[in-house]
Coordinates of C-alpha atoms in Angstrom, one line a residue:
Chain A
X1 CA -29.9 8.8 6.0
X2 CA -33.4 8.8 5.1
X3 CA -36.5 7.6 7.3
X4 CA -35.8 4.1 6.5
X5 CA -32.7 4.2 8.7
X6 CA -34.3 2.3 11.5
X7 CA -36.1 -0.4 9.4
X8 CA -34.6 -3.8 9.9
X9 CA -34.6 -4.3 6.1
X10 CA -31.9 -2.2 4.5
X11 CA -31.1 -2.4 0.9
X12 CA -27.6 -1.6 -0.3
X13 CA -26.3 -1.2 -3.8
X14 CA -25.2 -5.0 -4.0
X15 CA -26.6 -6.5 -0.7
X16 CA -29.9 -6.6 1.3
X17 CA -30.1 -6.9 5.1
X18 CA -33.1 -8.4 6.4
X19 CA -34.3 -10.4 9.4
X20 CA -34.0 -14.2 8.8
X21 CA -36.9 -16.2 7.6
X22 CA -37.3 -20.0 8.7
X23 CA -36.7 -20.7 5.0
X24 CA -33.3 -19.4 5.4
X25 CA -32.2 -22.0 8.0
X26 CA -31.3 -24.7 5.8
X27 CA -29.2 -22.5 3.6
X28 CA -27.2 -21.2 6.5
X29 CA -26.8 -24.5 8.0
X30 CA -25.5 -25.8 4.5
X31 CA -23.0 -22.8 4.4
X32 CA -21.9 -23.0 8.0
X33 CA -21.4 -26.7 8.3
X34 CA -20.3 -27.7 4.8
X35 CA -17.5 -25.3 4.4
X36 CA -15.0 -23.8 6.7
X37 CA -17.2 -20.7 7.3
X38 CA -18.8 -22.3 10.4
X39 CA -15.5 -22.9 12.1
X40 CA -14.6 -19.5 11.4
X41 CA -17.7 -18.4 13.1
X42 CA -18.9 -20.2 16.5
X43 CA -18.9 -23.8 15.6
X44 CA -15.1 -24.7 15.7
X45 CA -15.5 -28.0 14.0
X46 CA -18.8 -28.8 15.5
X47 CA -21.4 -30.3 13.3
X48 CA -24.9 -29.9 14.9
X49 CA -28.0 -30.9 13.0
X50 CA -30.4 -28.0 11.8
X51 CA -32.4 -27.6 14.8
X52 CA -29.5 -27.5 17.0
X53 CA -27.8 -25.2 14.8
X54 CA -30.7 -22.7 14.9
X55 CA -30.9 -22.9 18.6
X56 CA -27.1 -21.9 18.6
X57 CA -27.7 -19.3 16.0
X58 CA -30.3 -17.3 18.1
X59 CA -28.9 -18.0 21.5
X60 CA -27.5 -14.7 23.2
X61 CA -28.4 -12.9 19.8
X62 CA -31.0 -10.2 19.9
X63 CA -30.4 -9.4 16.1
X64 CA -29.6 -11.9 13.5
X65 CA -29.9 -11.1 9.7
X66 CA -29.5 -12.7 6.5
X67 CA -27.5 -10.9 3.8
X68 CA -29.0 -11.5 0.5
X69 CA -27.5 -10.6 -3.0
X70 CA -29.6 -8.0 -4.7
X71 CA -28.6 -9.5 -8.1
X72 CA -30.1 -12.9 -7.7
X73 CA -31.7 -12.9 -4.1
X74 CA -29.1 -15.6 -3.2
X75 CA -28.6 -15.6 0.6
X76 CA -24.8 -15.0 0.9
X77 CA -24.3 -15.0 4.8
X78 CA -25.4 -14.2 8.0
X79 CA -24.6 -11.3 10.5
X80 CA -25.7 -10.9 14.2
X81 CA -25.3 -9.0 17.3
X82 CA -24.1 -11.4 20.1
X83 CA -23.5 -11.2 23.7
X84 CA -25.3 -7.6 23.8
X85 CA -24.8 -5.8 27.0
X86 CA -27.4 -2.9 27.2
X87 CA -25.9 -1.5 30.5
X88 CA -22.5 -1.0 29.1
X89 CA -23.8 -0.5 25.6
X90 CA -21.7 -3.0 23.9
X91 CA -22.0 -6.2 22.0
X92 CA -20.0 -8.6 19.7
X93 CA -20.7 -9.0 15.8
X94 CA -20.6 -12.4 14.2
X95 CA -20.8 -13.3 10.7
X96 CA -20.2 -15.8 8.0
X97 CA -20.4 -15.6 4.4
X98 CA -20.3 -18.2 1.5
X99 CA -16.7 -19.2 1.3
X100 CA -16.8 -18.7 -2.4
X101 CA -17.3 -15.2 -1.9
X102 CA -14.3 -14.7 0.2
X103 CA -12.0 -11.8 -0.8
X104 CA -14.8 -10.5 -3.3
X105 CA -15.3 -7.2 -1.3
X106 CA -18.8 -6.6 -2.1
X107 CA -20.2 -8.9 0.4
X108 CA -18.9 -6.7 3.1
X109 CA -21.7 -4.1 2.5
X110 CA -24.0 -6.4 4.4
X111 CA -21.7 -6.1 7.3
X112 CA -21.6 -2.4 7.0
X113 CA -25.4 -2.2 6.7
X114 CA -25.8 -4.3 9.9
X115 CA -23.3 -2.0 11.7
X116 CA -25.0 0.9 10.6
X117 CA -28.3 -0.6 11.7
X118 CA -27.1 -1.8 14.9
X119 CA -25.5 1.0 16.7
X120 CA -28.6 3.3 16.7
X121 CA -31.0 0.7 17.4
X122 CA -29.1 -0.8 20.2
X123 CA -27.6 2.4 21.3
X124 CA -24.0 0.8 21.2
X125 CA -21.0 2.6 22.2
X126 CA -18.7 -0.2 21.1
X127 CA -19.0 -3.2 18.8
X128 CA -16.5 -6.0 19.3
X129 CA -15.0 -8.2 16.7
X130 CA -13.5 -11.2 18.1
X131 CA -11.1 -13.1 15.7
X132 CA -8.5 -15.7 15.5
X133 CA -5.2 -14.7 14.0
X134 CA -5.9 -16.7 10.9
X135 CA -9.3 -15.0 10.3
X136 CA -7.8 -11.4 11.0
X137 CA -6.2 -11.5 7.5
X138 CA -9.7 -11.4 6.0
X139 CA -10.0 -7.6 7.2
X140 CA -6.7 -6.7 9.0
X141 CA -6.6 -3.4 6.9
X142 CA -9.7 -2.3 9.2
X143 CA -7.5 -2.4 12.3
X144 CA -6.1 0.9 13.0
X145 CA -8.3 2.8 10.4
X146 CA -11.6 1.9 11.8
X147 CA -11.1 -0.9 14.3
X148 CA -9.2 -0.3 17.6
X149 CA -7.4 -3.2 19.2
X150 CA -8.5 -3.7 22.7
X151 CA -6.9 -6.9 23.6
X152 CA -4.9 -10.1 22.3
X153 CA -5.3 -13.5 24.2
X154 CA -2.2 -15.3 23.5
X155 CA -2.6 -19.2 22.6
X156 CA -6.3 -18.8 23.8
X157 CA -8.4 -21.0 21.6
X158 CA -7.9 -24.5 20.7
X159 CA -8.4 -24.6 16.9
X160 CA -7.9 -27.4 14.7
X161 CA -4.9 -29.1 16.4
X162 CA -3.2 -25.8 17.8
X163 CA -3.8 -22.9 20.0
X164 CA -4.7 -19.7 18.3
X165 CA -4.4 -16.2 19.4
X166 CA -7.6 -14.3 19.8
X167 CA -7.7 -10.8 18.9
X168 CA -10.4 -8.4 20.4
X169 CA -10.9 -5.4 18.4
X170 CA -13.7 -2.5 18.7
X171 CA -15.4 -0.3 16.5
X172 CA -16.3 2.8 18.5
X173 CA -19.5 5.1 18.1
X174 CA -17.2 8.0 17.4
X175 CA -15.6 6.2 14.5
X176 CA -19.0 5.2 13.0
X177 CA -19.6 8.4 10.8
X178 CA -16.1 7.9 9.0
X179 CA -17.0 4.3 8.5
X180 CA -20.3 5.3 7.0
X181 CA -18.7 7.8 4.8
X182 CA -16.4 5.2 3.4
X183 CA -19.1 2.3 3.1
X184 CA -21.9 4.5 1.7
X185 CA -20.4 7.4 -0.3
X186 CA -23.1 10.0 -1.3
X187 CA -22.0 9.9 -5.1
X188 CA -21.2 6.8 -6.9
X189 CA -21.6 6.1 -10.7
X190 CA -24.9 4.8 -11.5
X191 CA -25.4 1.5 -13.2
X192 CA -27.6 1.2 -16.4
X193 CA -30.6 0.6 -14.4
X194 CA -29.9 3.6 -12.2
X195 CA -29.4 1.8 -9.0
X196 CA -26.9 3.5 -6.6
X197 CA -26.1 3.6 -3.1
Chain B
X1 CA -5.2 -1.7 -27.9
X2 CA -9.1 -1.9 -28.2
X3 CA -11.5 0.5 -26.8
X4 CA -15.0 -0.5 -25.9
X5 CA -18.0 1.6 -26.9
X6 CA -17.4 3.8 -23.8
X7 CA -13.8 4.5 -24.6
X8 CA -12.3 2.3 -21.7
X9 CA -8.9 0.7 -22.7
X10 CA -6.7 -1.5 -20.7
X11 CA -4.2 1.6 -20.4
X12 CA -6.9 3.8 -19.1
X13 CA -8.1 1.0 -16.7
X14 CA -4.7 0.4 -15.5
X15 CA -4.1 4.1 -14.6
X16 CA -7.3 4.2 -12.6
X17 CA -6.3 0.7 -10.9
X18 CA -2.8 2.2 -10.0
X19 CA -4.5 5.3 -8.4
X20 CA -7.1 3.3 -6.6
X21 CA -4.4 0.8 -5.1
X22 CA -2.4 3.7 -3.9
X23 CA -5.7 5.4 -2.3
X24 CA -6.4 2.2 -0.4
X25 CA -2.7 1.9 0.9
X26 CA -1.6 -1.0 -1.4
X27 CA 1.6 -1.2 -3.5
X28 CA 1.8 -1.1 -7.2
X29 CA 4.2 -3.5 -8.7
X30 CA 7.2 -2.1 -9.9
X31 CA 6.9 -4.4 -13.2
X32 CA 3.5 -3.0 -13.8
X33 CA -0.2 -4.3 -13.8
X34 CA -1.1 -7.2 -15.8
X35 CA -4.7 -8.8 -16.4
X36 CA -3.6 -11.9 -14.4
X37 CA -2.8 -10.2 -11.2
X38 CA -5.1 -11.3 -8.5
X39 CA -6.3 -8.3 -6.0
X40 CA -5.9 -10.6 -3.0
X41 CA -3.1 -13.1 -3.8
X42 CA -1.0 -11.0 -5.8
X43 CA -1.8 -7.3 -4.9
X44 CA -2.1 -8.2 -1.1
X45 CA -5.6 -6.7 -0.6
X46 CA -7.8 -8.2 2.0
X47 CA -11.6 -8.5 1.8
X48 CA -12.0 -5.0 3.3
X49 CA -9.3 -3.8 0.8
X50 CA -11.0 -5.1 -1.9
X51 CA -14.4 -3.4 -1.0
X52 CA -12.6 -0.1 -0.8
X53 CA -10.7 -0.6 -3.9
X54 CA -13.8 -1.1 -5.9
X55 CA -15.2 2.1 -4.6
X56 CA -11.9 4.1 -5.5
X57 CA -12.1 2.3 -8.9
X58 CA -15.7 3.3 -9.4
X59 CA -15.0 6.9 -8.7
X60 CA -11.8 7.1 -11.0
X61 CA -13.8 5.2 -13.9
X62 CA -17.0 7.1 -13.5
X63 CA -18.8 3.8 -13.8
X64 CA -20.0 1.1 -11.2
X65 CA -18.0 -2.0 -10.5
X66 CA -20.9 -4.7 -10.6
X67 CA -20.8 -7.5 -8.0
X68 CA -19.4 -10.8 -9.0
X69 CA -18.4 -14.2 -7.8
X70 CA -15.5 -14.6 -10.1
X71 CA -12.0 -14.4 -8.8
X72 CA -10.9 -11.0 -8.5
X73 CA -8.2 -10.6 -11.2
X74 CA -7.8 -7.5 -12.8
X75 CA -8.9 -9.1 -16.2
X76 CA -12.2 -10.1 -14.3
X77 CA -12.6 -6.5 -13.1
X78 CA -11.9 -5.0 -16.3
X79 CA -14.5 -7.1 -18.0
X80 CA -17.0 -6.4 -15.0
X81 CA -16.6 -2.6 -15.7
X82 CA -17.1 -2.9 -19.6
X83 CA -13.5 -3.0 -20.8
X84 CA -12.8 -3.7 -24.4
X85 CA -10.6 -6.5 -25.6
X86 CA -7.2 -6.8 -23.9
X87 CA -4.3 -6.7 -26.3
X88 CA -2.6 -9.9 -27.5
X89 CA 0.6 -8.7 -25.7
X90 CA -0.8 -9.9 -22.3
X91 CA -0.9 -6.4 -21.0
X92 CA -3.8 -4.8 -22.8

């Protein structure tokens, strides 16, 4: 990586990761509350007004970033470090993405940019992904390849009329180089305007 | 079969798709790859699988797969990478 490695603004091929601006709050509130994205995140059906949503967003989160599409500068979602424990060098990653972009693949670059930023900046050893069984289908192929299964809490969380299993997965520091090589390969074909990774 | 200016035909694309699917651990349907197939709903990829598959496809085609909001069907991916017209037989 070059000397921009520790800049909080990270520009990928398709997505830019940057700290939140107050102007983003309404957009993120809209994405979180007017789709199922927030329920999959930390709202679980709650519908707080913008000011309470923003308070919840930053509570216990030392780093919260917007993910912006390079093509049209649209905010496509949010990713953050939550429940950070500097003594034990771990924390949780939480995120949500515009629902219409689910299954598109390319928005995940924003998540990978954040992971690449968070590990060295927060001196992380493990980054936890906590997921309901229904959400795990979104990135299940990461389990066993890059994410290690740490725990499963059976029928742990009440979610829309049923008790759902909660899976705790972790990305370990030593697995980060492999993830980087996959997410940011050195050589990729260039587009007409010369943009590459 | 119609090639675009860069020589990408559906058949060339389908070979790259097939190799890319195998590289990300997905199964290639025995009945072949049609343009209507959806990467998630039909080919069983999750979001990460789509991300990884796009990378594999770029390497095999030697051209970028631009980001798009469109449904990730093979026909849409083919258009995104600048493929020519798909033949009237429905498989290119």
